[in-house]
PDB file of C-alpha atoms and ligand atoms in Angstrom:
ATOM      1  CA  MET S   1     -41.195  13.337  -1.548  1.00 35.00           C
ATOM      2  CA  PRO S   2     -39.343  14.867  -3.693  1.00 39.00           C
ATOM      3  CA  PHE S   3     -39.104  18.220  -2.064  1.00 37.00           C
ATOM      4  CA  THR S   4     -37.849  16.591   1.065  1.00 39.00           C
ATOM      5  CA  PHE S   5     -35.508  14.481  -1.350  1.00 37.00           C
ATOM      6  CA  ALA S   6     -33.959  17.739  -2.325  1.00 39.00           C
ATOM      7  CA  ILE S   7     -33.353  18.822   0.989  1.00 37.00           C
ATOM      8  CA  LEU S   8     -31.833  15.674   2.219  1.00 36.00           C
ATOM      9  CA  THR S   9     -29.716  15.425  -1.053  1.00 39.00           C
ATOM     10  CA  ALA S  10     -28.144  19.050  -0.562  1.00 38.00           C
ATOM     11  CA  LEU S  11     -27.752  18.372   3.194  1.00 37.00           C
ATOM     12  CA  GLN S  12     -25.835  15.549   2.187  1.00 39.00           C
ATOM     13  CA  LEU S  13     -23.739  17.251  -0.273  1.00 39.00           C
ATOM     14  CA  ALA S  14     -22.636  19.982   2.055  1.00 37.00           C
ATOM     15  CA  ALA S  15     -21.832  17.275   4.964  1.00 38.00           C
ATOM     16  CA  PHE S  16     -20.128  14.725   2.426  1.00 41.00           C
ATOM     17  CA  GLY S  17     -17.814  17.495   0.692  1.00 43.00           C
ATOM     18  CA  GLY S  18     -19.917  17.199  -2.345  1.00 44.00           C
ATOM     19  CA  SER S  19     -20.165  13.560  -3.067  1.00 52.00           C
ATOM     20  CA  PRO S  20     -22.616  11.621  -0.759  1.00 58.00           C
ATOM     21  CA  ALA S  21     -22.124   7.836  -0.461  1.00 66.00           C
ATOM     22  CA  ASP S  22     -21.954   6.291  -3.718  1.00 75.00           C
ATOM     23  CA  THR S  23     -24.175   3.355  -3.330  1.00 77.00           C
ATOM     24  CA  SER S  24     -24.004   2.122  -6.783  1.00 86.00           C
ATOM     25  CA  VAL S  25     -20.809   0.295  -6.954  1.00 94.00           C
ATOM     26  CA  ALA S  26     -19.307  -2.026  -3.752  1.00 95.00           C
ATOM     27  CA  PRO S  27     -16.350  -0.371  -1.849  1.00 97.00           C
ATOM     28  CA  LEU S  28     -13.070  -1.702  -2.206  1.00 98.00           C
ATOM     29  CA  PRO S  29     -11.422  -3.476   0.856  1.00 98.00           C
ATOM     30  CA  VAL S  30      -9.431  -0.870   3.169  1.00 98.00           C
ATOM     31  CA  ARG S  31      -6.845  -1.787   5.528  1.00 98.00           C
ATOM     32  CA  ARG S  32      -5.878   0.229   8.236  1.00 98.00           C
ATOM     33  CA  LEU S  33      -1.722   1.186   8.387  1.00 98.00           C
ATOM     34  CA  ALA S  34      -1.702   3.438  11.174  1.00 98.00           C
ATOM     35  CA  GLN S  35      -4.439   5.834  13.126  1.00 97.00           C
ATOM     36  CA  GLY S  36      -5.831   7.919   9.988  1.00 98.00           C
ATOM     37  CA  VAL S  37      -4.053   6.393   7.275  1.00 98.00           C
ATOM     38  CA  TYR S  38      -4.958   3.413   5.006  1.00 98.00           C
ATOM     39  CA  ALA S  39      -4.212   1.190   1.820  1.00 98.00           C
ATOM     40  CA  VAL S  40      -7.039   0.352  -0.847  1.00 98.00           C
ATOM     41  CA  PRO S  41      -4.841  -2.977  -1.491  1.00 98.00           C
ATOM     42  CA  GLY S  42      -5.201  -4.053  -5.538  1.00 98.00           C
ATOM     43  CA  ASP S  43      -4.603  -7.407  -6.762  1.00 96.00           C
ATOM     44  CA  SER S  44      -1.592  -9.565  -5.584  1.00 95.00           C
ATOM     45  CA  GLY S  45      -0.005 -12.151  -7.588  1.00 94.00           C
ATOM     46  CA  ARG S  46      -0.361 -10.314 -10.604  1.00 94.00           C
ATOM     47  CA  GLY S  47       2.685  -8.440 -10.378  1.00 94.00           C
ATOM     48  CA  SER S  48       1.832  -4.854 -12.574  1.00 94.00           C
ATOM     49  CA  GLU S  49      -0.847  -6.352 -14.299  1.00 94.00           C
ATOM     50  CA  GLY S  50      -3.517  -6.354 -11.522  1.00 93.00           C
ATOM     51  CA  ARG S  51      -5.326  -3.670 -10.096  1.00 97.00           C
ATOM     52  CA  PRO S  52      -3.067  -0.800  -8.466  1.00 98.00           C
ATOM     53  CA  ASN S  53      -2.513  -0.374  -4.786  1.00 98.00           C
ATOM     54  CA  ALA S  54      -4.343   2.949  -4.019  1.00 98.00           C
ATOM     55  CA  GLY S  55      -4.502   4.761  -0.217  1.00 98.00           C
ATOM     56  CA  PHE S  56      -5.872   7.578   1.622  1.00 98.00           C
ATOM     57  CA  ILE S  57      -4.695   9.659   4.865  1.00 98.00           C
ATOM     58  CA  VAL S  58      -7.650  11.146   7.028  1.00 98.00           C
ATOM     59  CA  THR S  59      -6.781  14.642   8.296  1.00 97.00           C
ATOM     60  CA  GLY S  60      -8.837  17.135  10.819  1.00 96.00           C
ATOM     61  CA  GLY S  61      -9.136  19.061   7.395  1.00 97.00           C
ATOM     62  CA  GLY S  62     -10.060  16.646   4.716  1.00 98.00           C
ATOM     63  CA  VAL S  63      -8.967  13.710   3.216  1.00 98.00           C
ATOM     64  CA  VAL S  64      -5.547  13.029   0.643  1.00 98.00           C
ATOM     65  CA  VAL S  65      -5.827  10.230  -1.982  1.00 98.00           C
ATOM     66  CA  VAL S  66      -2.633   8.533  -2.985  1.00 98.00           C
ATOM     67  CA  ASP S  67      -3.959   7.368  -6.858  1.00 98.00           C
ATOM     68  CA  ALA S  68      -7.321   6.882  -8.597  1.00 98.00           C
ATOM     69  CA  LEU S  69      -7.288   3.958 -10.029  1.00 98.00           C
ATOM     70  CA  ALA S  70      -7.573   2.448 -13.861  1.00 97.00           C
ATOM     71  CA  SER S  71     -11.229   3.804 -14.868  1.00 98.00           C
ATOM     72  CA  PRO S  72     -14.298   6.326 -13.262  1.00 98.00           C
ATOM     73  CA  ARG S  73     -15.596   3.014 -11.941  1.00 98.00           C
ATOM     74  CA  GLN S  74     -12.568   2.038 -10.084  1.00 98.00           C
ATOM     75  CA  GLY S  75     -12.579   5.451  -9.020  1.00 98.00           C
ATOM     76  CA  ARG S  76     -16.130   5.107  -7.769  1.00 98.00           C
ATOM     77  CA  GLN S  77     -15.542   2.043  -5.679  1.00 98.00           C
ATOM     78  CA  LEU S  78     -12.210   3.425  -4.249  1.00 98.00           C
ATOM     79  CA  LEU S  79     -14.271   6.988  -2.995  1.00 98.00           C
ATOM     80  CA  ALA S  80     -17.187   4.464  -1.756  1.00 98.00           C
ATOM     81  CA  ALA S  81     -14.160   3.106   0.084  1.00 98.00           C
ATOM     82  CA  ILE S  82     -13.187   6.143   1.847  1.00 98.00           C
ATOM     83  CA  ARG S  83     -17.021   6.853   2.415  1.00 97.00           C
ATOM     84  CA  LYS S  84     -17.272   4.080   4.708  1.00 97.00           C
ATOM     85  CA  VAL S  85     -14.186   5.310   7.005  1.00 98.00           C
ATOM     86  CA  THR S  86     -15.241   8.924   6.696  1.00 98.00           C
ATOM     87  CA  ARG S  87     -16.929  11.794   5.785  1.00 96.00           C
ATOM     88  CA  GLN S  88     -14.315  14.150   5.279  1.00 97.00           C
ATOM     89  CA  PRO S  89     -14.212  16.104   2.198  1.00 97.00           C
ATOM     90  CA  VAL S  90     -11.539  14.828  -0.326  1.00 98.00           C
ATOM     91  CA  ARG S  91      -9.276  17.905  -0.448  1.00 98.00           C
ATOM     92  CA  TRP S  92      -6.174  16.327  -2.670  1.00 98.00           C
ATOM     93  CA  LEU S  93      -5.774  13.844  -4.696  1.00 98.00           C
ATOM     94  CA  VAL S  94      -1.947  12.454  -5.273  1.00 98.00           C
ATOM     95  CA  LEU S  95      -1.122  10.872  -8.744  1.00 98.00           C
ATOM     96  CA  THR S  96       2.203   8.996  -7.954  1.00 98.00           C
ATOM     97  CA  HIS S  97       2.509   9.281 -11.800  1.00 98.00           C
ATOM     98  CA  HIS S  98       0.681   9.144 -15.158  1.00 97.00           C
ATOM     99  CA  HIS S  99       0.309   5.595 -16.121  1.00 96.00           C
ATOM    100  CA  PRO S 100      -3.677   4.863 -17.091  1.00 97.00           C
ATOM    101  CA  ASP S 101      -4.203   2.113 -14.187  1.00 97.00           C
ATOM    102  CA  HIS S 102      -3.578   4.242 -11.593  1.00 98.00           C
ATOM    103  CA  HIS S 103      -5.002   7.746 -12.579  1.00 98.00           C
ATOM    104  CA  PHE S 104      -8.026   6.647 -14.862  1.00 98.00           C
ATOM    105  CA  GLY S 105      -9.948   6.875 -12.164  1.00 98.00           C
ATOM    106  CA  ALA S 106      -9.151  10.475 -11.132  1.00 98.00           C
ATOM    107  CA  VAL S 107     -12.126  12.625 -12.663  1.00 98.00           C
ATOM    108  CA  VAL S 108     -14.011  10.820  -9.809  1.00 98.00           C
ATOM    109  CA  PHE S 109     -12.316  12.664  -7.016  1.00 98.00           C
ATOM    110  CA  ARG S 110     -11.975  16.275  -9.188  1.00 98.00           C
ATOM    111  CA  ARG S 111     -15.938  16.108  -9.564  1.00 98.00           C
ATOM    112  CA  ALA S 112     -16.340  15.422  -5.792  1.00 97.00           C
ATOM    113  CA  GLY S 113     -14.011  18.480  -5.339  1.00 97.00           C
ATOM    114  CA  ALA S 114     -10.793  17.357  -5.300  1.00 98.00           C
ATOM    115  CA  ARG S 115      -7.536  19.027  -6.656  1.00 98.00           C
ATOM    116  CA  VAL S 116      -4.713  17.067  -7.840  1.00 98.00           C
ATOM    117  CA  MET S 117      -1.043  17.066  -6.857  1.00 98.00           C
ATOM    118  CA  ALA S 118       0.867  15.732  -9.947  1.00 98.00           C
ATOM    119  CA  HIS S 119       4.324  15.723 -11.487  1.00 98.00           C
ATOM    120  CA  PRO S 120       3.665  18.158 -14.502  1.00 98.00           C
ATOM    121  CA  ASP S 121       5.762  15.692 -17.093  1.00 96.00           C
ATOM    122  CA  ARG S 122       2.906  13.166 -18.166  1.00 94.00           C
ATOM    123  CA  ARG S 123       4.974  11.770 -21.025  1.00 91.00           C
ATOM    124  CA  VAL S 124       4.521   7.995 -21.132  1.00 91.00           C
ATOM    125  CA  LEU S 125       5.252   5.525 -24.121  1.00 90.00           C
ATOM    126  CA  VAL S 126       1.750   4.274 -23.993  1.00 90.00           C
ATOM    127  CA  ALA S 127       0.392   7.502 -24.769  1.00 90.00           C
ATOM    128  CA  GLU S 128       3.148   8.189 -27.461  1.00 87.00           C
ATOM    129  CA  ALA S 129       0.017   7.771 -30.172  1.00 89.00           C
ATOM    130  CA  GLY S 130      -1.921  10.321 -28.550  1.00 93.00           C
ATOM    131  CA  ASP S 131      -4.337  10.792 -25.706  1.00 93.00           C
ATOM    132  CA  GLU S 132      -7.519   9.631 -27.823  1.00 94.00           C
ATOM    133  CA  ALA S 133      -5.604   6.240 -29.085  1.00 94.00           C
ATOM    134  CA  LEU S 134      -4.706   5.495 -25.193  1.00 94.00           C
ATOM    135  CA  VAL S 135      -8.310   6.089 -23.713  1.00 96.00           C
ATOM    136  CA  ALA S 136      -9.677   3.884 -27.125  1.00 95.00           C
ATOM    137  CA  GLU S 137      -7.028   1.439 -26.438  1.00 93.00           C
ATOM    138  CA  TRP S 138      -7.595   1.461 -22.267  1.00 94.00           C
ATOM    139  CA  THR S 139     -11.403   1.117 -23.072  1.00 96.00           C
ATOM    140  CA  ARG S 140     -10.813  -1.999 -24.880  1.00 93.00           C
ATOM    141  CA  VAL S 141      -8.886  -3.056 -21.687  1.00 91.00           C
ATOM    142  CA  VAL S 142     -11.176  -2.283 -18.902  1.00 94.00           C
ATOM    143  CA  GLY S 143     -14.395  -2.044 -21.165  1.00 95.00           C
ATOM    144  CA  ALA S 144     -16.619   0.712 -21.695  1.00 96.00           C
ATOM    145  CA  ASP S 145     -18.346   0.117 -18.531  1.00 96.00           C
ATOM    146  CA  ALA S 146     -16.048   0.800 -16.500  1.00 97.00           C
ATOM    147  CA  MET S 147     -14.828   3.929 -18.455  1.00 97.00           C
ATOM    148  CA  ARG S 148     -17.999   5.673 -18.469  1.00 97.00           C
ATOM    149  CA  GLY S 149     -17.757   9.035 -17.388  1.00 96.00           C
ATOM    150  CA  PHE S 150     -14.455   9.438 -18.283  1.00 97.00           C
ATOM    151  CA  GLU S 151     -12.293  12.426 -18.827  1.00 97.00           C
ATOM    152  CA  LEU S 152      -8.464  13.206 -18.350  1.00 97.00           C
ATOM    153  CA  ALA S 153      -8.171  14.344 -14.780  1.00 97.00           C
ATOM    154  CA  ASN S 154      -4.390  14.026 -14.257  1.00 97.00           C
ATOM    155  CA  ALA S 155      -3.414  17.806 -14.804  1.00 97.00           C
ATOM    156  CA  ALA S 156      -1.402  19.302 -11.911  1.00 98.00           C
ATOM    157  CA  ASP S 157      -3.539  22.038  -9.980  1.00 98.00           C
ATOM    158  CA  ARG S 158      -0.404  21.824  -7.723  1.00 98.00           C
ATOM    159  CA  PRO S 159       2.651  20.489  -9.493  1.00 98.00           C
ATOM    160  CA  VAL S 160       5.530  18.683  -7.567  1.00 98.00           C
ATOM    161  CA  THR S 161       8.860  18.692  -9.600  1.00 98.00           C
ATOM    162  CA  ASP S 162      10.866  17.975  -6.567  1.00 97.00           C
ATOM    163  CA  ALA S 163       9.567  18.297  -2.919  1.00 98.00           C
ATOM    164  CA  ASP S 164       6.065  19.508  -1.384  1.00 98.00           C
ATOM    165  CA  THR S 165       4.629  19.193   2.001  1.00 98.00           C
ATOM    166  CA  LEU S 166       0.835  19.512   2.649  1.00 97.00           C
ATOM    167  CA  ARG S 167      -0.105  19.896   6.069  1.00 97.00           C
ATOM    168  CA  LEU S 168      -3.531  19.614   6.550  1.00 97.00           C
ATOM    169  CA  GLY S 169      -5.939  19.198   9.588  1.00 96.00           C
ATOM    170  CA  GLY S 170      -2.618  18.612  12.069  1.00 93.00           C
ATOM    171  CA  ARG S 171      -0.947  15.925   9.669  1.00 97.00           C
ATOM    172  CA  THR S 172       2.449  16.341   7.461  1.00 98.00           C
ATOM    173  CA  ILE S 173       2.604  14.715   4.162  1.00 98.00           C
ATOM    174  CA  VAL S 174       5.592  14.859   1.979  1.00 98.00           C
ATOM    175  CA  VAL S 175       5.042  14.490  -1.882  1.00 98.00           C
ATOM    176  CA  THR S 176       8.574  14.050  -3.406  1.00 98.00           C
ATOM    177  CA  HIS S 177       9.829  13.161  -6.944  1.00 98.00           C
ATOM    178  CA  PRO S 178      12.467  10.847  -6.669  1.00 98.00           C
ATOM    179  CA  GLY S 179      13.977  11.151 -10.153  1.00 98.00           C
ATOM    180  CA  ALA S 180      12.383   9.632 -13.025  1.00 97.00           C
ATOM    181  CA  GLY S 181      13.108   5.846 -12.486  1.00 98.00           C
ATOM    182  CA  HIS S 182       9.510   4.169 -13.466  1.00 98.00           C
ATOM    183  CA  SER S 183       8.228   7.023 -15.105  1.00 97.00           C
ATOM    184  CA  PRO S 184       9.481  11.281 -15.913  1.00 97.00           C
ATOM    185  CA  GLY S 185       6.490  12.137 -13.444  1.00 98.00           C
ATOM    186  CA  ASP S 186       7.111   9.333 -10.387  1.00 98.00           C
ATOM    187  CA  LEU S 187       5.797  11.194  -7.096  1.00 98.00           C
ATOM    188  CA  MET S 188       6.010   9.023  -3.674  1.00 98.00           C
ATOM    189  CA  VAL S 189       4.003  10.325  -1.077  1.00 98.00           C
ATOM    190  CA  TRP S 190       5.950   9.922   2.374  1.00 98.00           C
ATOM    191  CA  LEU S 191       4.439  10.160   6.155  1.00 98.00           C
ATOM    192  CA  PRO S 192       7.037  11.133   8.300  1.00 98.00           C
ATOM    193  CA  ARG S 193       5.666  10.792  11.592  1.00 97.00           C
ATOM    194  CA  GLU S 194       4.094   7.372  11.101  1.00 98.00           C
ATOM    195  CA  ARG S 195       7.221   6.525   8.829  1.00 98.00           C
ATOM    196  CA  ILE S 196       4.939   5.093   6.237  1.00 98.00           C
ATOM    197  CA  LEU S 197       5.736   5.206   2.269  1.00 98.00           C
ATOM    198  CA  PHE S 198       3.773   5.509  -0.998  1.00 98.00           C
ATOM    199  CA  ALA S 199       6.080   4.447  -3.374  1.00 98.00           C
ATOM    200  CA  GLY S 200       4.062   4.249  -6.969  1.00 98.00           C
ATOM    201  CA  ASP S 201       5.456   1.562  -9.332  1.00 98.00           C
ATOM    202  CA  VAL S 202       9.015   2.861  -8.047  1.00 98.00           C
ATOM    203  CA  LEU S 203       8.346  -0.694  -6.451  1.00 98.00           C
ATOM    204  CA  VAL S 204       6.222  -3.934  -7.419  1.00 98.00           C
ATOM    205  CA  GLU S 205       5.626  -6.796  -5.651  1.00 98.00           C
ATOM    206  CA  ASP S 206       7.794  -8.906  -7.205  1.00 97.00           C
ATOM    207  CA  GLY S 207      11.078  -6.249  -8.146  1.00 98.00           C
ATOM    208  CA  VAL S 208      10.432  -6.049 -11.555  1.00 98.00           C
ATOM    209  CA  THR S 209      10.027  -2.353 -11.873  1.00 98.00           C
ATOM    210  CA  MET S 210       9.411  -1.370 -15.272  1.00 97.00           C
ATOM    211  CA  VAL S 211      12.089   1.000 -16.809  1.00 97.00           C
ATOM    212  CA  VAL S 212      10.981   1.745 -20.259  1.00 95.00           C
ATOM    213  CA  ASP S 213       9.763   5.021 -19.413  1.00 96.00           C
ATOM    214  CA  GLY S 214      12.047   6.286 -16.969  1.00 96.00           C
ATOM    215  CA  GLY S 215      15.795   4.660 -16.304  1.00 97.00           C
ATOM    216  CA  THR S 216      18.105   2.723 -14.112  1.00 97.00           C
ATOM    217  CA  LYS S 217      20.170   5.276 -12.896  1.00 97.00           C
ATOM    218  CA  PRO S 218      17.183   7.159 -10.978  1.00 98.00           C
ATOM    219  CA  LEU S 219      15.843   4.030  -9.907  1.00 98.00           C
ATOM    220  CA  LEU S 220      18.695   2.924  -8.167  1.00 98.00           C
ATOM    221  CA  GLY S 221      18.475   6.638  -6.870  1.00 98.00           C
ATOM    222  CA  ALA S 222      15.143   6.362  -5.592  1.00 98.00           C
ATOM    223  CA  LEU S 223      15.626   3.051  -4.068  1.00 98.00           C
ATOM    224  CA  THR S 224      18.425   4.829  -1.585  1.00 98.00           C
ATOM    225  CA  ALA S 225      16.243   7.380  -1.100  1.00 98.00           C
ATOM    226  CA  ILE S 226      13.620   4.893   0.152  1.00 98.00           C
ATOM    227  CA  GLU S 227      16.250   3.411   2.048  1.00 98.00           C
ATOM    228  CA  ALA S 228      17.460   6.402   3.286  1.00 98.00           C
ATOM    229  CA  LEU S 229      13.770   7.258   4.610  1.00 98.00           C
ATOM    230  CA  ARG S 230      14.366   4.046   6.810  1.00 98.00           C
ATOM    231  CA  PRO S 231      10.121   3.365   6.293  1.00 98.00           C
ATOM    232  CA  LYS S 232       8.057   0.757   8.327  1.00 98.00           C
ATOM    233  CA  ILE S 233       5.631   0.244   5.908  1.00 98.00           C
ATOM    234  CA  VAL S 234       6.129   0.571   2.551  1.00 98.00           C
ATOM    235  CA  ILE S 235       2.871   0.414  -0.244  1.00 98.00           C
ATOM    236  CA  PRO S 236       4.180  -0.983  -3.928  1.00 98.00           C
ATOM    237  CA  GLY S 237       2.431   0.506  -6.682  1.00 98.00           C
ATOM    238  CA  HIS S 238       1.317  -2.958  -7.151  1.00 98.00           C
ATOM    239  CA  GLY S 239       0.688  -6.091  -4.939  1.00 98.00           C
ATOM    240  CA  LEU S 240       1.177  -7.316  -1.578  1.00 97.00           C
ATOM    241  CA  ILE S 241       2.468  -4.773   1.358  1.00 98.00           C
ATOM    242  CA  PRO S 242       6.123  -6.170   1.877  1.00 98.00           C
ATOM    243  CA  ALA S 243       6.583  -7.281   5.677  1.00 97.00           C
ATOM    244  CA  ARG S 244      10.234  -6.270   5.413  1.00 97.00           C
ATOM    245  CA  PRO S 245      10.006  -3.290   3.326  1.00 98.00           C
ATOM    246  CA  GLY S 246      13.963  -3.309   2.861  1.00 98.00           C
ATOM    247  CA  GLU S 247      13.473  -7.002   1.541  1.00 98.00           C
ATOM    248  CA  LEU S 248      11.678  -5.638  -1.315  1.00 98.00           C
ATOM    249  CA  VAL S 249      14.045  -2.537  -2.060  1.00 98.00           C
ATOM    250  CA  ALA S 250      16.863  -5.046  -1.919  1.00 98.00           C
ATOM    251  CA  ARG S 251      15.307  -7.426  -4.178  1.00 98.00           C
ATOM    252  CA  THR S 252      14.842  -4.596  -6.723  1.00 98.00           C
ATOM    253  CA  ARG S 253      18.288  -3.244  -6.731  1.00 98.00           C
ATOM    254  CA  ALA S 254      19.900  -6.876  -6.915  1.00 98.00           C
ATOM    255  CA  TYR S 255      17.691  -7.058 -10.416  1.00 98.00           C
ATOM    256  CA  VAL S 256      18.175  -3.648 -11.894  1.00 98.00           C
ATOM    257  CA  ILE S 257      21.953  -4.112 -11.062  1.00 98.00           C
ATOM    258  CA  GLY S 258      22.036  -7.935 -12.292  1.00 98.00           C
ATOM    259  CA  LEU S 259      20.146  -6.671 -15.844  1.00 98.00           C
ATOM    260  CA  ARG S 260      22.950  -3.683 -16.508  1.00 97.00           C
ATOM    261  CA  SER S 261      25.753  -5.794 -15.620  1.00 97.00           C
ATOM    262  CA  ASP S 262      24.581  -8.479 -17.695  1.00 97.00           C
ATOM    263  CA  MET S 263      23.796  -5.815 -20.517  1.00 97.00           C
ATOM    264  CA  ARG S 264      27.013  -4.101 -19.775  1.00 97.00           C
ATOM    265  CA  ALA S 265      29.066  -7.217 -20.625  1.00 97.00           C
ATOM    266  CA  ALA S 266      27.237  -7.875 -24.068  1.00 97.00           C
ATOM    267  CA  VAL S 267      27.446  -4.419 -25.133  1.00 97.00           C
ATOM    268  CA  GLU S 268      31.598  -4.830 -23.949  1.00 96.00           C
ATOM    269  CA  GLY S 269      31.510  -7.941 -25.748  1.00 97.00           C
ATOM    270  CA  GLY S 270      30.125  -7.364 -29.021  1.00 96.00           C
ATOM    271  CA  VAL S 271      26.856  -8.939 -28.545  1.00 97.00           C
ATOM    272  CA  PRO S 272      23.826  -7.959 -30.645  1.00 96.00           C
ATOM    273  CA  MET S 273      20.994  -7.245 -28.702  1.00 96.00           C
ATOM    274  CA  ARG S 274      18.956 -10.216 -30.345  1.00 95.00           C
ATOM    275  CA  ARG S 275      21.463 -12.524 -28.975  1.00 96.00           C
ATOM    276  CA  ALA S 276      21.795 -10.647 -25.107  1.00 96.00           C
ATOM    277  CA  LEU S 277      18.251 -11.379 -24.873  1.00 96.00           C
ATOM    278  CA  ALA S 278      18.071 -14.946 -26.198  1.00 94.00           C
ATOM    279  CA  THR S 279      18.648 -16.234 -22.321  1.00 89.00           C
ATOM    280  CA  LEU S 280      15.573 -14.463 -21.186  1.00 94.00           C
ATOM    281  CA  PRO S 281      11.867 -15.874 -22.325  1.00 92.00           C
ATOM    282  CA  PRO S 282       9.929 -14.264 -24.790  1.00 91.00           C
ATOM    283  CA  PRO S 283       7.275 -11.444 -24.163  1.00 92.00           C
ATOM    284  CA  ASP S 284       3.849 -12.251 -23.534  1.00 94.00           C
ATOM    285  CA  GLU S 285       2.646 -10.773 -26.871  1.00 89.00           C
ATOM    286  CA  THR S 286      -1.382  -9.535 -25.282  1.00 90.00           C
ATOM    287  CA  ARG S 287       0.284  -9.123 -22.151  1.00 92.00           C
ATOM    288  CA  PRO S 288       2.631  -5.658 -22.267  1.00 92.00           C
ATOM    289  CA  VAL S 289       3.327  -5.908 -18.543  1.00 94.00           C
ATOM    290  CA  SER S 290       3.713  -9.351 -17.476  1.00 95.00           C
ATOM    291  CA  LEU S 291       6.340 -10.708 -15.932  1.00 96.00           C
ATOM    292  CA  ASN S 292       8.321 -12.012 -18.957  1.00 96.00           C
ATOM    293  CA  SER S 293       7.157  -9.065 -20.870  1.00 96.00           C
ATOM    294  CA  ARG S 294       8.661  -6.711 -18.106  1.00 97.00           C
ATOM    295  CA  ARG S 295      11.872  -8.440 -17.663  1.00 97.00           C
ATOM    296  CA  ARG S 296      12.304  -8.586 -21.953  1.00 97.00           C
ATOM    297  CA  ARG S 297      11.548  -4.735 -22.180  1.00 96.00           C
ATOM    298  CA  ASN S 298      13.430  -3.753 -19.164  1.00 97.00           C
ATOM    299  CA  ALA S 299      16.633  -5.702 -21.157  1.00 97.00           C
ATOM    300  CA  VAL S 300      16.196  -4.118 -24.434  1.00 97.00           C
ATOM    301  CA  ARG S 301      15.690  -0.548 -22.860  1.00 96.00           C
ATOM    302  CA  VAL S 302      19.046  -1.144 -20.362  1.00 97.00           C
ATOM    303  CA  TYR S 303      21.104  -2.647 -23.582  1.00 97.00           C
ATOM    304  CA  LEU S 304      20.209   0.482 -25.009  1.00 96.00           C
ATOM    305  CA  GLU S 305      21.061   2.422 -21.943  1.00 95.00           C
ATOM    306  CA  GLU S 306      24.554   0.674 -21.817  1.00 96.00           C
ATOM    307  CA  GLU S 307      25.199   1.071 -25.636  1.00 95.00           C
ATOM    308  CA  ARG S 308      25.112   4.775 -24.984  1.00 94.00           C
ATOM    309  CA  ALA S 309      27.274   4.752 -22.321  1.00 94.00           C
ATOM    310  CA  TYR S 310      29.637   2.451 -24.044  1.00 94.00           C
ATOM    311  CA  MET S 311      29.793   5.522 -26.488  1.00 91.00           C
ATOM    312  CA  GLY S 312      30.243   8.245 -24.286  1.00 89.00           C
ATOM    313  CA  LEU S 313      26.958   9.371 -24.428  1.00 84.00           C
ATOM    314  CA  GLU S 314      25.582  10.710 -21.531  1.00 68.00           C
ATOM    315  CA  SER S 315      22.047  11.078 -21.933  1.00 58.00           C
ATOM    316  CA  SER S 316      19.415   7.743 -22.118  1.00 52.00           C
ATOM    317  CA  PRO S 317      17.453   6.675 -25.036  1.00 50.00           C
TER     318      PRO S 317
HETATM  319 ZN1  LIG F   1       3.359   2.758 -13.913  1.00 89.60          ZN
END
């Protein structure tokens, strides 16, 4: 009955805010954190290499999604997960930053009618060769199937460069830029009433936040800002949600401070970079964000930071 089907579809589109349940993908598992607040946990035990964490907040005025995951397919799986919880339309997609694993699913939410809140600074090392090269490279990582229907959709409809409070359906959602610690476009999402923080990649489960797109000084500032919030629950960009958020913050800070002091000592002692890095395990060649690769790439970055500071140059490399 094509006519009836057409009417049903139209009704569903109206009721579901333009995005009927997508039965062609498996919904991702969801974890309820508080009333109306959900995490969509990614992989754990894989550091920055696995599927990132995402989340969503259901309000009386629609849904706010935090991050869109790594491909249109993952975006659809995330949307399917949201659809299992609520029929509210998705109003906003907040991107914690502009690394492809966090926003390459964004087009799915745009097509479902969401607008994007993001930092306007979209520069990231991985896109240095241009968007086309990045998309080609990323397609090799996640597969052409997962990328079907892809369009870049991370430009901000509502840019956030400092702090912006979203009031929607009786909820308060604070989106802040904690500084360029992990990347220039870092944002965090804070729910003051529930004391829940979506930290993006400012925090990663193993405490080794990548700083090659950001810097250690703003990262340390971001860690202090997280502590000042006294969050009950923190969702890192990747990996397990820590039982005690303070421990992950402290571990991350200890790593950053330790690396800085090692590299400062090397620079001050006239130790060339190659020798300063000799104590670290070699990077994994085909895995740019494995633990070893992150530690090595961060060390290079921090050596350069310390070298510039030693020479009296303020700006970061
Ligand atoms: Zn990232």
